[in-house]
Short mmCIF file of C-alpha atoms and ligand atoms in Angstrom, two decimals:
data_model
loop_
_atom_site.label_atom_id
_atom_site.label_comp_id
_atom_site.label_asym_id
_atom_site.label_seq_id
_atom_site.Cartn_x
_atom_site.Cartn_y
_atom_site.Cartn_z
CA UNK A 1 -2.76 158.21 -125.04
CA UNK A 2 -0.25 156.93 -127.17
CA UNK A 3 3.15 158.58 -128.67
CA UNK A 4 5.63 157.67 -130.99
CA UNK A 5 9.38 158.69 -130.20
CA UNK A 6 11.70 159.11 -133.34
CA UNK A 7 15.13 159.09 -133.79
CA UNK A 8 16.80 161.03 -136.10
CA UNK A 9 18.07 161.99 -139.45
CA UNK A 10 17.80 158.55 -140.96
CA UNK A 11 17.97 157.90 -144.41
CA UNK A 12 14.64 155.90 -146.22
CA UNK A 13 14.84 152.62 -148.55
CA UNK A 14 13.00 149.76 -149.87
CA UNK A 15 9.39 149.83 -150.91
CA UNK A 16 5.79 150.39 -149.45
CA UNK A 17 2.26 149.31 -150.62
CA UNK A 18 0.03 152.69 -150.34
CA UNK A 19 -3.21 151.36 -147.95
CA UNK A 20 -7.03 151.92 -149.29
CA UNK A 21 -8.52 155.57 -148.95
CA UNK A 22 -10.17 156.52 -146.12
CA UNK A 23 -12.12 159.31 -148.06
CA UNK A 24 -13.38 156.72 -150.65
CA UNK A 25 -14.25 154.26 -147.68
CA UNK A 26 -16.40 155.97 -145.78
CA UNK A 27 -18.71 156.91 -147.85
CA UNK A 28 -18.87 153.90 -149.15
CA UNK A 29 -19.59 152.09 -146.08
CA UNK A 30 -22.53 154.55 -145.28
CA UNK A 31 -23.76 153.65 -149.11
CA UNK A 32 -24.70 150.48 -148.00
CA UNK A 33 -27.92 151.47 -146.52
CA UNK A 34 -28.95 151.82 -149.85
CA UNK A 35 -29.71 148.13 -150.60
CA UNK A 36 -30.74 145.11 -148.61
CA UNK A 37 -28.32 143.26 -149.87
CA UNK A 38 -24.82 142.82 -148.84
CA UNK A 39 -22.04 144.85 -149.90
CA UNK A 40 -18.82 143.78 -149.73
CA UNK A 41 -15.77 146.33 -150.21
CA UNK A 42 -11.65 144.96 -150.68
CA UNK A 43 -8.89 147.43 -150.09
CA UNK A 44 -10.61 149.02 -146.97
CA UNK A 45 -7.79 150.44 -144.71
CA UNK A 46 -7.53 149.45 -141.17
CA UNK A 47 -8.43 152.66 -139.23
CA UNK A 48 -10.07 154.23 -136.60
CA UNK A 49 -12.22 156.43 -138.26
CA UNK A 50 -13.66 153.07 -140.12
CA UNK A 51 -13.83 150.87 -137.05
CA UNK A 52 -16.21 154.26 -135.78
CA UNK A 53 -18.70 153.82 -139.03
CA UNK A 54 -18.69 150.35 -138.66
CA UNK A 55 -20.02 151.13 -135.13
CA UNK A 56 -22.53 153.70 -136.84
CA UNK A 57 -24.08 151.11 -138.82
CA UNK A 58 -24.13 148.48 -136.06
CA UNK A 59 -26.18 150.82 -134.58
CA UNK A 60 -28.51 151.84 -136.97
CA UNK A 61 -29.36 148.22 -137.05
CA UNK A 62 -26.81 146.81 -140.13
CA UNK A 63 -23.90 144.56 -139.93
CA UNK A 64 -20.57 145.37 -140.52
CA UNK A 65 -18.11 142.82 -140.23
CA UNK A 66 -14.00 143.06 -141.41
CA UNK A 67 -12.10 140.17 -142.65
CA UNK A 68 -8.55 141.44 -143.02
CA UNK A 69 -9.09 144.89 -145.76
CA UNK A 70 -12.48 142.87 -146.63
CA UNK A 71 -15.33 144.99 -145.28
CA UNK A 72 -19.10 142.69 -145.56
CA UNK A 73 -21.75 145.13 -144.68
CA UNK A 74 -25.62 144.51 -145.20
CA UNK A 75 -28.67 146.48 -144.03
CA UNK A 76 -31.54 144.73 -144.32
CA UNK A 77 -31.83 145.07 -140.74
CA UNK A 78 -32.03 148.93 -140.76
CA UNK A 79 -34.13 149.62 -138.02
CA UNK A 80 -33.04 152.68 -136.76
CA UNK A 81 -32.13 156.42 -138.28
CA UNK A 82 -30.50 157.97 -135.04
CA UNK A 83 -26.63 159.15 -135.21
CA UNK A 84 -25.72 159.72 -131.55
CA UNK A 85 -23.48 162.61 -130.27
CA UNK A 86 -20.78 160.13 -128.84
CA UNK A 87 -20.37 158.24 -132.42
CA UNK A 88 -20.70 161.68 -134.60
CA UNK A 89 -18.44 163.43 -132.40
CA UNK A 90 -15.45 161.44 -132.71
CA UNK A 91 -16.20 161.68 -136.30
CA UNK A 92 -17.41 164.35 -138.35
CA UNK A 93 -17.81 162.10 -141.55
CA UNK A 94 -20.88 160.52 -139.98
CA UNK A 95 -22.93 163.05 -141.42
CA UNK A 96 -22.58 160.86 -144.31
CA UNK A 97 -25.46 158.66 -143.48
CA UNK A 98 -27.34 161.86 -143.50
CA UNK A 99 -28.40 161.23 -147.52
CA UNK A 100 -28.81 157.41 -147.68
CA UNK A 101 -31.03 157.14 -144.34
CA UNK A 102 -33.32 160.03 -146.12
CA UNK A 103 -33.26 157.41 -149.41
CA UNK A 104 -33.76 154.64 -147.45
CA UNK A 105 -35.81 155.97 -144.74
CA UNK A 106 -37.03 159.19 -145.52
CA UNK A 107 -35.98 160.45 -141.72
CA UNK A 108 -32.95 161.23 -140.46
CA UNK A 109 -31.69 162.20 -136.36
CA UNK A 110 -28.36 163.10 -136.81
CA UNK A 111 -25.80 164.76 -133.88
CA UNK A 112 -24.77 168.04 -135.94
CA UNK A 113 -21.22 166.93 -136.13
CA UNK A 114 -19.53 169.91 -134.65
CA UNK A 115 -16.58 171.61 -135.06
CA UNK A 116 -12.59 170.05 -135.05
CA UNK A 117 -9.43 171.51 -134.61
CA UNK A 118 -8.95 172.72 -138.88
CA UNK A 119 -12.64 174.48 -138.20
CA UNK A 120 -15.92 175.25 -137.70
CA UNK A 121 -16.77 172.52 -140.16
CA UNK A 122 -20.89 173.77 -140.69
CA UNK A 123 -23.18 171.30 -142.73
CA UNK A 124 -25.48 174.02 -144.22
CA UNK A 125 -24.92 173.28 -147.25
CA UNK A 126 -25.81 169.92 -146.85
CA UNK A 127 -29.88 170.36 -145.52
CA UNK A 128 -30.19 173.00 -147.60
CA UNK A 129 -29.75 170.58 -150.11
CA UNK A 130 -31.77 168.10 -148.60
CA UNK A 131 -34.08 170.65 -147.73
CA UNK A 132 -34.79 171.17 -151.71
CA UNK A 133 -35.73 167.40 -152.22
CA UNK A 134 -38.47 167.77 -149.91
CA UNK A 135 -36.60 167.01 -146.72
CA UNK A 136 -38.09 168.84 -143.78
CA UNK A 137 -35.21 169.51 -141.60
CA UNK A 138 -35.06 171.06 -138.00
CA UNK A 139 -32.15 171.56 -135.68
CA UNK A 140 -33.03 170.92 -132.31
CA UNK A 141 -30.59 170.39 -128.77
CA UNK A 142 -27.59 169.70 -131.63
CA UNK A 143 -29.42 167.06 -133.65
CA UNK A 144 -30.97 167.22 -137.35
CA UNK A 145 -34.20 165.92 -137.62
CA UNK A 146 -35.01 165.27 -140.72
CA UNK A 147 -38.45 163.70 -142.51
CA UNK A 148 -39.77 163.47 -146.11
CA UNK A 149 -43.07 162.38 -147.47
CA UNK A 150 -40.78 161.53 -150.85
CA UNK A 151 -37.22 162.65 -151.81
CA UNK A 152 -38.31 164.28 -155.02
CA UNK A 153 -35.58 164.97 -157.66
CA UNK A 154 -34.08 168.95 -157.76
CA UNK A 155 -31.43 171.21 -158.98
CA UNK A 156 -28.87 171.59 -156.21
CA UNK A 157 -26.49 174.38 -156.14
CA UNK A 158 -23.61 173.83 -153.52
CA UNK A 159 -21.52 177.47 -152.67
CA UNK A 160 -19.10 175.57 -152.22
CA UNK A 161 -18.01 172.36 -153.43
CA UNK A 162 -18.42 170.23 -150.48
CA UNK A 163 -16.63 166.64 -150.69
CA UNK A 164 -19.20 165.04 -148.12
CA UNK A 165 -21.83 167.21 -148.99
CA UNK A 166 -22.00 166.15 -152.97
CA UNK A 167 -21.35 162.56 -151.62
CA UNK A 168 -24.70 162.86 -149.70
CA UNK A 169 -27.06 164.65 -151.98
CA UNK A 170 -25.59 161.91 -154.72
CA UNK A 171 -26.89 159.11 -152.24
CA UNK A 172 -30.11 160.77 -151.47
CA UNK A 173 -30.30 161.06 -155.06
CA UNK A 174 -30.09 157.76 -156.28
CA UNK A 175 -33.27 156.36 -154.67
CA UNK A 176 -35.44 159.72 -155.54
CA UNK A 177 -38.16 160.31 -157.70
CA UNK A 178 -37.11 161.79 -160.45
CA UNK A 179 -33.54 163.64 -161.84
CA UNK A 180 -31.51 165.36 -158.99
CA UNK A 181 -28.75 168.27 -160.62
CA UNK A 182 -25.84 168.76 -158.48
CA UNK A 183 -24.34 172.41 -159.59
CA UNK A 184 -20.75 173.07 -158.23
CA UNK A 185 -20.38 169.10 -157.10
CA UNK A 186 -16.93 168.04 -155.79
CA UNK A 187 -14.78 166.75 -158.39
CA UNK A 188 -12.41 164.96 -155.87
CA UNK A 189 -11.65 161.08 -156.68
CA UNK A 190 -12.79 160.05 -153.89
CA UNK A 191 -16.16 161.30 -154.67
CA UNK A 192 -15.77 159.59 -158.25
CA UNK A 193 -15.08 156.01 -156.12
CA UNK A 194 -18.20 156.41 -155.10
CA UNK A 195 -20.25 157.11 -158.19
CA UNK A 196 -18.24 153.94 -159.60
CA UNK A 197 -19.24 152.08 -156.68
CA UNK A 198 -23.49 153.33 -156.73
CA UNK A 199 -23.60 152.99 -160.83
CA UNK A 200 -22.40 149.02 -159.80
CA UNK A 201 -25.41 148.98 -157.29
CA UNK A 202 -27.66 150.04 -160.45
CA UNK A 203 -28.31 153.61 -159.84
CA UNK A 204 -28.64 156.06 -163.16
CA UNK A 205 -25.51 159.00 -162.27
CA UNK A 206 -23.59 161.23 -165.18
CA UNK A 207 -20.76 163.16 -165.01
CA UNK A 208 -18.49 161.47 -162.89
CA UNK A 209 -15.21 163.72 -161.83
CA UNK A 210 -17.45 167.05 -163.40
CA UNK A 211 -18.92 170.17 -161.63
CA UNK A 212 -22.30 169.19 -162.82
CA UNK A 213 -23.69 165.93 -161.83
CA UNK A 214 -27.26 164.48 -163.16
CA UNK A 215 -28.81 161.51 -160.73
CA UNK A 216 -32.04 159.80 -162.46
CA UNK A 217 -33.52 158.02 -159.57
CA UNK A 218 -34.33 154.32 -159.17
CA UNK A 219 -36.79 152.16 -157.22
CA UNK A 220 -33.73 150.08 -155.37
CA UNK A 221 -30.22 148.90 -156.07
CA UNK A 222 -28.27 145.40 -155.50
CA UNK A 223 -25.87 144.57 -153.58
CA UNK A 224 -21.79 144.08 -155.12
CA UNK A 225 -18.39 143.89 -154.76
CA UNK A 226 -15.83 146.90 -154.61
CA UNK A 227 -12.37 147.27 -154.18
CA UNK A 228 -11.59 150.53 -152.42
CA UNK A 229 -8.96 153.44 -154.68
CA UNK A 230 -5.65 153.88 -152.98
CA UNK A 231 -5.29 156.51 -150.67
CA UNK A 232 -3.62 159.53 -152.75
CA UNK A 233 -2.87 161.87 -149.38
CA UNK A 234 -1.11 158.43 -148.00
CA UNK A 235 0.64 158.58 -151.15
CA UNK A 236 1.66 161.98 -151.12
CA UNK A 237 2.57 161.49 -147.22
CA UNK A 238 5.15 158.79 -148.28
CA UNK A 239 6.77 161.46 -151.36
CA UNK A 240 7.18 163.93 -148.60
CA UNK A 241 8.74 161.38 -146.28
CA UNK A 242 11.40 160.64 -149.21
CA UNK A 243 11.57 164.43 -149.70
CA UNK A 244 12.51 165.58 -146.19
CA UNK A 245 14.95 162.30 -145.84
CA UNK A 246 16.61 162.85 -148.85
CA UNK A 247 15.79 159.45 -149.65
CA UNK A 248 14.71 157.20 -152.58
CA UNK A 249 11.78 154.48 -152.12
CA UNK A 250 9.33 153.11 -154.15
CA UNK A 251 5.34 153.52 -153.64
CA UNK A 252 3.72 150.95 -154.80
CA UNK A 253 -0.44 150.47 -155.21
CA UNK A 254 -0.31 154.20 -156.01
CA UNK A 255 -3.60 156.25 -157.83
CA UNK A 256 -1.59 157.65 -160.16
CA UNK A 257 -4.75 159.45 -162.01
CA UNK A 258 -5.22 161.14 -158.67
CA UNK A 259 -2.00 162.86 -157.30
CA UNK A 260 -0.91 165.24 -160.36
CA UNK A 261 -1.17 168.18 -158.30
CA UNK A 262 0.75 166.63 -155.82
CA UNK A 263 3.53 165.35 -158.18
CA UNK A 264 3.77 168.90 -159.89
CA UNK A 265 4.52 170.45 -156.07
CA UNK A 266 6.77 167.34 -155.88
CA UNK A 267 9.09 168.53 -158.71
CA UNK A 268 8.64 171.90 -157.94
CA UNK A 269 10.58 171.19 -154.57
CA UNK A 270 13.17 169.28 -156.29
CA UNK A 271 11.47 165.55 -156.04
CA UNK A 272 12.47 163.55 -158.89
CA UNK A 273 10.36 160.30 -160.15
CA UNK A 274 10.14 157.13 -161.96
CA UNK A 275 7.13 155.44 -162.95
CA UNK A 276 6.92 151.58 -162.51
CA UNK A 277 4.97 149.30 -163.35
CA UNK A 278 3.94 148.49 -159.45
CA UNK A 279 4.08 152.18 -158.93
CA UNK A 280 6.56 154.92 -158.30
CA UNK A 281 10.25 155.42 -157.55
CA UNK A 282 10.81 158.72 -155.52
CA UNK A 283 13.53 160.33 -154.50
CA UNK A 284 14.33 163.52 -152.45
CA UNK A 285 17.43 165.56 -152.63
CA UNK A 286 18.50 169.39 -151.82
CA UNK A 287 14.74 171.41 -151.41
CA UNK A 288 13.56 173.97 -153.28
CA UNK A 289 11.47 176.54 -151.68
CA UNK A 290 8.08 177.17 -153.75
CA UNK A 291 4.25 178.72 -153.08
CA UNK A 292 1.66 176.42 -152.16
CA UNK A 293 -2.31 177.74 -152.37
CA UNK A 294 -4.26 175.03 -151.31
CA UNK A 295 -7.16 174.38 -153.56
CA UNK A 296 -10.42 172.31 -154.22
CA UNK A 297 -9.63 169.10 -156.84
CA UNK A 298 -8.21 169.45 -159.49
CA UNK A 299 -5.90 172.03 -157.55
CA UNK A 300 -3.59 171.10 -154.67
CA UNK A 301 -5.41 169.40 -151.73
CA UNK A 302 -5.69 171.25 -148.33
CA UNK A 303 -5.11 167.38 -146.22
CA UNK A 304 -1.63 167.64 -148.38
CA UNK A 305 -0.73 171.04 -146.69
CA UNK A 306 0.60 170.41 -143.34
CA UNK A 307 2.96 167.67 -145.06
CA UNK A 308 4.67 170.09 -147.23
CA UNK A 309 5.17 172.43 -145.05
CA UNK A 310 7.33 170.45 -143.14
CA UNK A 311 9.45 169.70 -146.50
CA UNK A 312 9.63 173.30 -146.91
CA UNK A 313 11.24 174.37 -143.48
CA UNK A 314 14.05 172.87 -144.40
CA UNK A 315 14.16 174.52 -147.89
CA UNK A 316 16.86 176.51 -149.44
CA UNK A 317 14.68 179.52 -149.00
CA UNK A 318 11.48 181.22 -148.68
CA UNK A 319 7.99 179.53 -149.54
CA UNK A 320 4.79 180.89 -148.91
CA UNK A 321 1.85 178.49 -147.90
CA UNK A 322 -1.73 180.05 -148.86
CA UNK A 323 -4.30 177.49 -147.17
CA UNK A 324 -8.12 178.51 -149.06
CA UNK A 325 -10.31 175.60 -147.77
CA UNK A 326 -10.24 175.67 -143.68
CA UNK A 327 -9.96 178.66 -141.26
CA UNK A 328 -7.73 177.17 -138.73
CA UNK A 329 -5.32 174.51 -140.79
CA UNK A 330 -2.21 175.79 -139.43
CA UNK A 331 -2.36 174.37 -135.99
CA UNK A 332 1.09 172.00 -137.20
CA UNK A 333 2.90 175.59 -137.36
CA UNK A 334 3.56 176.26 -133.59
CA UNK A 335 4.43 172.30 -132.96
CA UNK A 336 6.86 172.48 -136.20
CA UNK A 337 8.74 175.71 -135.04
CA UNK A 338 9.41 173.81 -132.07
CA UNK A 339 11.41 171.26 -133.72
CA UNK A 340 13.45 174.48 -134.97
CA UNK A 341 11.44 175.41 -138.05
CA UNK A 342 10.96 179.14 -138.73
CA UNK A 343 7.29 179.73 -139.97
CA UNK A 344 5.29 182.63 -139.10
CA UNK A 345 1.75 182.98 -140.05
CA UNK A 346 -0.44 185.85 -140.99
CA UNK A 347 -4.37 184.99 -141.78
CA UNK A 348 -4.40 181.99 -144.19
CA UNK A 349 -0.82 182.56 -145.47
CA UNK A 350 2.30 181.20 -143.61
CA UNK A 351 5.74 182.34 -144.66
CA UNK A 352 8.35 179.35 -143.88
CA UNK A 353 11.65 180.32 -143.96
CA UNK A 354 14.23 177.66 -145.09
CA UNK A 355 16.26 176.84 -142.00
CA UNK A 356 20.06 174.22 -141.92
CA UNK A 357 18.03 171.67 -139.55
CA UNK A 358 15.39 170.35 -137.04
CA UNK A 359 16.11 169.69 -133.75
CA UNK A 360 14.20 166.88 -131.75
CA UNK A 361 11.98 168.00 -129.39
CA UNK A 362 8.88 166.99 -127.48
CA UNK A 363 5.75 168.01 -129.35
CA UNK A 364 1.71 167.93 -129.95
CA UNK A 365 -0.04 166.07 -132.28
CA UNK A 366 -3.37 168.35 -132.66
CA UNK A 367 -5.30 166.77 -135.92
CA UNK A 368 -4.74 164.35 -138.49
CA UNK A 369 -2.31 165.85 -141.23
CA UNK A 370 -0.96 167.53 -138.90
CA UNK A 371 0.30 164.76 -137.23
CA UNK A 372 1.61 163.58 -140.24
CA UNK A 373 3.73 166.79 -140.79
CA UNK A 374 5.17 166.03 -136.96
CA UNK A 375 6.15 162.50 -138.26
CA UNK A 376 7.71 163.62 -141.68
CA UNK A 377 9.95 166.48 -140.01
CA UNK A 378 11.13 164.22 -137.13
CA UNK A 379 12.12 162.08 -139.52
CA UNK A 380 14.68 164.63 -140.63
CA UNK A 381 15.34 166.81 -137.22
CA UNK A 382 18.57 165.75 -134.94
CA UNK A 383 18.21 163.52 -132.20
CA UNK A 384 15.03 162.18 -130.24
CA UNK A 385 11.94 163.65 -131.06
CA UNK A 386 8.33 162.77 -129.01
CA UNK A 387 5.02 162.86 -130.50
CA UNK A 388 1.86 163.16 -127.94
CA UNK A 389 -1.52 162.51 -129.09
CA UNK A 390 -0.99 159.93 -131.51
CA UNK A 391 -4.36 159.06 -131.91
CA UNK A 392 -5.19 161.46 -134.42
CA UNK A 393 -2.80 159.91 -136.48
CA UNK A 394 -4.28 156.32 -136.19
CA UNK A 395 -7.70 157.91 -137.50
CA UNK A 396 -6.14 158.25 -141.06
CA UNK A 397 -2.90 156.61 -141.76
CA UNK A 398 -2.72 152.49 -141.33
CA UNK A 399 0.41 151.46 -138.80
CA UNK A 400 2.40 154.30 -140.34
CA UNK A 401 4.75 153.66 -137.84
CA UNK A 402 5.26 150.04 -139.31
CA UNK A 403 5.60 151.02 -142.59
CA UNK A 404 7.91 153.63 -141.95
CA UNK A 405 10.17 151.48 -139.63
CA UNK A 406 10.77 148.94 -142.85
CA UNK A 407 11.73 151.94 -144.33
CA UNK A 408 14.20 152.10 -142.23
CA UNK A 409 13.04 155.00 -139.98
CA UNK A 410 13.73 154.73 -136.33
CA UNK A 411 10.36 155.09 -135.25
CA UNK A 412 8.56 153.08 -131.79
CA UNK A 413 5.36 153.94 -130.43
CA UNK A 414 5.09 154.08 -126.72
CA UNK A 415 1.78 153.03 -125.37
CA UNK A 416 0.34 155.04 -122.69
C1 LIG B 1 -13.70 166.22 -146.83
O1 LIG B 1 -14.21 166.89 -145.70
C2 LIG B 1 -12.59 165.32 -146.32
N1 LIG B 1 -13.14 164.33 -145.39
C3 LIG B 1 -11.51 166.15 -145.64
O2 LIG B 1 -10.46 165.26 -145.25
C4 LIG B 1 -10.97 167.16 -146.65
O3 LIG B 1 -10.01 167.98 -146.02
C5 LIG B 1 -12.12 168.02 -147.19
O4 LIG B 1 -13.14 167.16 -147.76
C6 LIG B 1 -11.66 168.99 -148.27
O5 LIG B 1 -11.08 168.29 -149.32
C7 LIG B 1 -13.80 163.26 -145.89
O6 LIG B 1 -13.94 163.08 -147.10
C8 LIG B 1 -14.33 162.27 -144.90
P1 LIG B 1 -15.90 170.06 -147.35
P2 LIG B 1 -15.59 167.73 -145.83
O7 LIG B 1 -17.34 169.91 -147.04
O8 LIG B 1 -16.49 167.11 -146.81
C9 LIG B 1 -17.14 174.41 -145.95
C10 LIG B 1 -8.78 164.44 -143.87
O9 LIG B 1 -7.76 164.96 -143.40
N2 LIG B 1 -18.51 173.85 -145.84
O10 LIG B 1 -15.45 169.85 -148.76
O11 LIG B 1 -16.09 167.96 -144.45
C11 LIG B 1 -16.19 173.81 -144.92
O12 LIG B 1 -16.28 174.53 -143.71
C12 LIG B 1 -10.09 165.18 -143.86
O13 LIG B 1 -8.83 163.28 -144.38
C13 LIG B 1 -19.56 174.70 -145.50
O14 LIG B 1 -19.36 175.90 -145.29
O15 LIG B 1 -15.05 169.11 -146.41
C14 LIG B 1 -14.84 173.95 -145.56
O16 LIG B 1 -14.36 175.26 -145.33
C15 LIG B 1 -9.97 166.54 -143.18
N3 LIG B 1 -20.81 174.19 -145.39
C16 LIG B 1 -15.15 173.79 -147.06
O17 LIG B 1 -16.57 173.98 -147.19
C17 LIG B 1 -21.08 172.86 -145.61
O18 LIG B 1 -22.26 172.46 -145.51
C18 LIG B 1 -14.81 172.44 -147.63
O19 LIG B 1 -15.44 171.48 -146.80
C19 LIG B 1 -20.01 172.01 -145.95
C20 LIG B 1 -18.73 172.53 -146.07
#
């Protein structure tokens, strides 16, 4: 397994071009079992979590081929609806061919995705929904099974806004008979991508970015061309990496309609920015302690969390981080205080108290953001620091090491 080790304090400059998103790609990619005819999508990033649905559609019969960020992906080969354990369980988004293969297919044999380190991570809410378009769904030794005379429009309530789970009700949707109400929907832009992307492939969808989505189904849709949104948590990464450096860089490819939240906490810390036209000019200097509640979008995003809370250990102060969306996102908190930060956590809430400095140490990457945090704060801590378990980093962030290092950060990954 591969680790980085980091050098520092070191001081950031220069520019960097933000990658695609991986939450818009994904379900994207799994969108193309809607049509027979190719789909071709720009901007994708180059990561593991999309090489692993690339493999998912390979296997379900489609090809999926990259050219540079230039995904080609057609399905007129589908010939197959099962999602094995070994694919799903390296990644949980693989549910998302859950809705399209019931469009497409009308049957589904899906590995329940399990659990990951931020949580139990159930997908209730997403058969129940299918469930209510006709779907007959059983779970049996860890797989849905899923059939369906017809996916017949319905009013869907989600408890929760679920980000993957509105993604797949809108892609069952689209090919259904009939109008399909999604109640509660995620409003995240990364959900809106994709409603850009299907209304390109022909399919009937309102209310874009709202709680309440309306689908009118179609008979089929076309193939087309899509360039991917910037990633907005990559952007907010790279703020944070200016913030804890006390450095200034400029962002470029940035979605600035997507990170207000983020820019608000930004300020709020003592990050101060200029907007160019190729992006935005950041720049860190003393930090301000503040309260961060993690929220669903519009509010501020739980995958931002772990990053700011890195910031905010070395903070003139007290800040309280209140994290609403997953039971167990804290897992960074133990591997931070090890670099010298002084967080202690009660339930969802961690206090962080301010402390002078980070001190290099040897730590554990344990999920994605968090991993991220353990890059941004040994950025900033003295001497050598070693991160284990890099991998989980690679699933979400493209070469972050490279982009980083023309920075200016001393940053090498070791492979093991
Ligand atoms: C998406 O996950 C993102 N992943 C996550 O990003 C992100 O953290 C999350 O949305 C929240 O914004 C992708 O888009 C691929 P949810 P998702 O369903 O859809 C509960 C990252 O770091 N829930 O919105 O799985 C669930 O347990 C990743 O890039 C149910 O109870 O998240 C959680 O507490 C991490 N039943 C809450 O809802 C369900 O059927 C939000 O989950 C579904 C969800």
């Amino acid at each position: 397994m591969d680790k980085f080790i980091v050098e520092g304090p070191t001081k950031l400059e220069g520019s960097v071009i933000v990658s695609g998103s991986k939450n818009a790609s994904l379900p994207m990619i799994s969108a193309a079992i809607l049509t027979n005819e190719n789909l071709i999508l720009h901007n994708v990033p180059d990561l593991m979590d999309v090489d692993t649905m690339c493999k998912l559609m390979v296997q379900l019969g489609c090809y999926c081929s990259r050219e540079k960020s230039t995904l080609r992906i057609n399905c007129s080969g589908l010939n197959s609806d099962f999602a094995p354990y070994d694919l799903v369980r390296k990644m949980r988004a693989s549910i998302l061919v859950f809705g399209p293969l019931m469009a497409r297919l009308r049957s589904a044999h899906i590995s329940l995705p399990g659990g990951c380190a931020i949580g139990v991570r159930p997908v209730n809410l997403h058969i129940n929904a299918i469930k209510s378009m006709g779907g007959r769904v059983e779970i049996e030794n860890g797989y849905i099974i899923s059939k369906a005379d017809r996916l017949k429009g319905s009013t869907v309530y989600f408890d929760i806004p679920t980000v993957t789970g509105t993604e797949n009700i809108i892609m069952a949707a689209v090919l259904a008979e009939g109008r399909t109400v999604i109640k509660n929907a995620a409003r995240e832009p990364e959900v809106v991508d994709l409603i850009k992307l299907l209304k390109e492939m022909g399919a009937k969808i309102e209310g874009e970015g709202e709680s309440v989505i309306e689908i009118e189904g179609v008979k089929s849709l076309k193939g087309t061309e899509y360039t991917v949104m910037a990633d907005r948590i990559e952007t907010g990464t790279l703020m944070c990496a200016a913030l804890i450096t006390h450095s200034e860089i400029e962002i470029k490819n940035v979605p600035l309609y997507a990170v207000d939240a983020i820019l608000d906490k930004f300020v709020e810390v003592g990050g101060k920015y200029v907007l160019t036209d190729e992006g935005i000019i950041v720049k860190g200097e003393r930090i301000k302690p503040t309260m961060i509640k993690t929220a669903v979008y519009p509010g501020f995003p739980t995958d931002m969390q772990a990053q700011f809370m890195a910031v905010l250990s070395l903070a003139d102060g007290t800040s309280i981080v209140e994290e609403t969306i997953f039971e167990n996102r804290f897992m960074h908190v133990a591997e931070l205080n090890r670099l010298g930060a002084n967080i202690i956590v009660s339930g969802n809430k961690a206090v962080v108290e301010g402390v002078e400095e980070l001190i290099g140490a040897s730590v554990m990457a344990t999920d994605l953001r968090a991993s991220a945090s353990l890059v941004l704060a040994a950025l900033a801590a003295h001497g050598k620091t070693e991160i284990l378990r890099i991998y989980h980093l690679d699933r979400g962030y493209e070469r972050l090491e490279e982009k980083l290092t023309r920075l200016g950060a001393k940053i090498w990954r070791v492979k093991q």
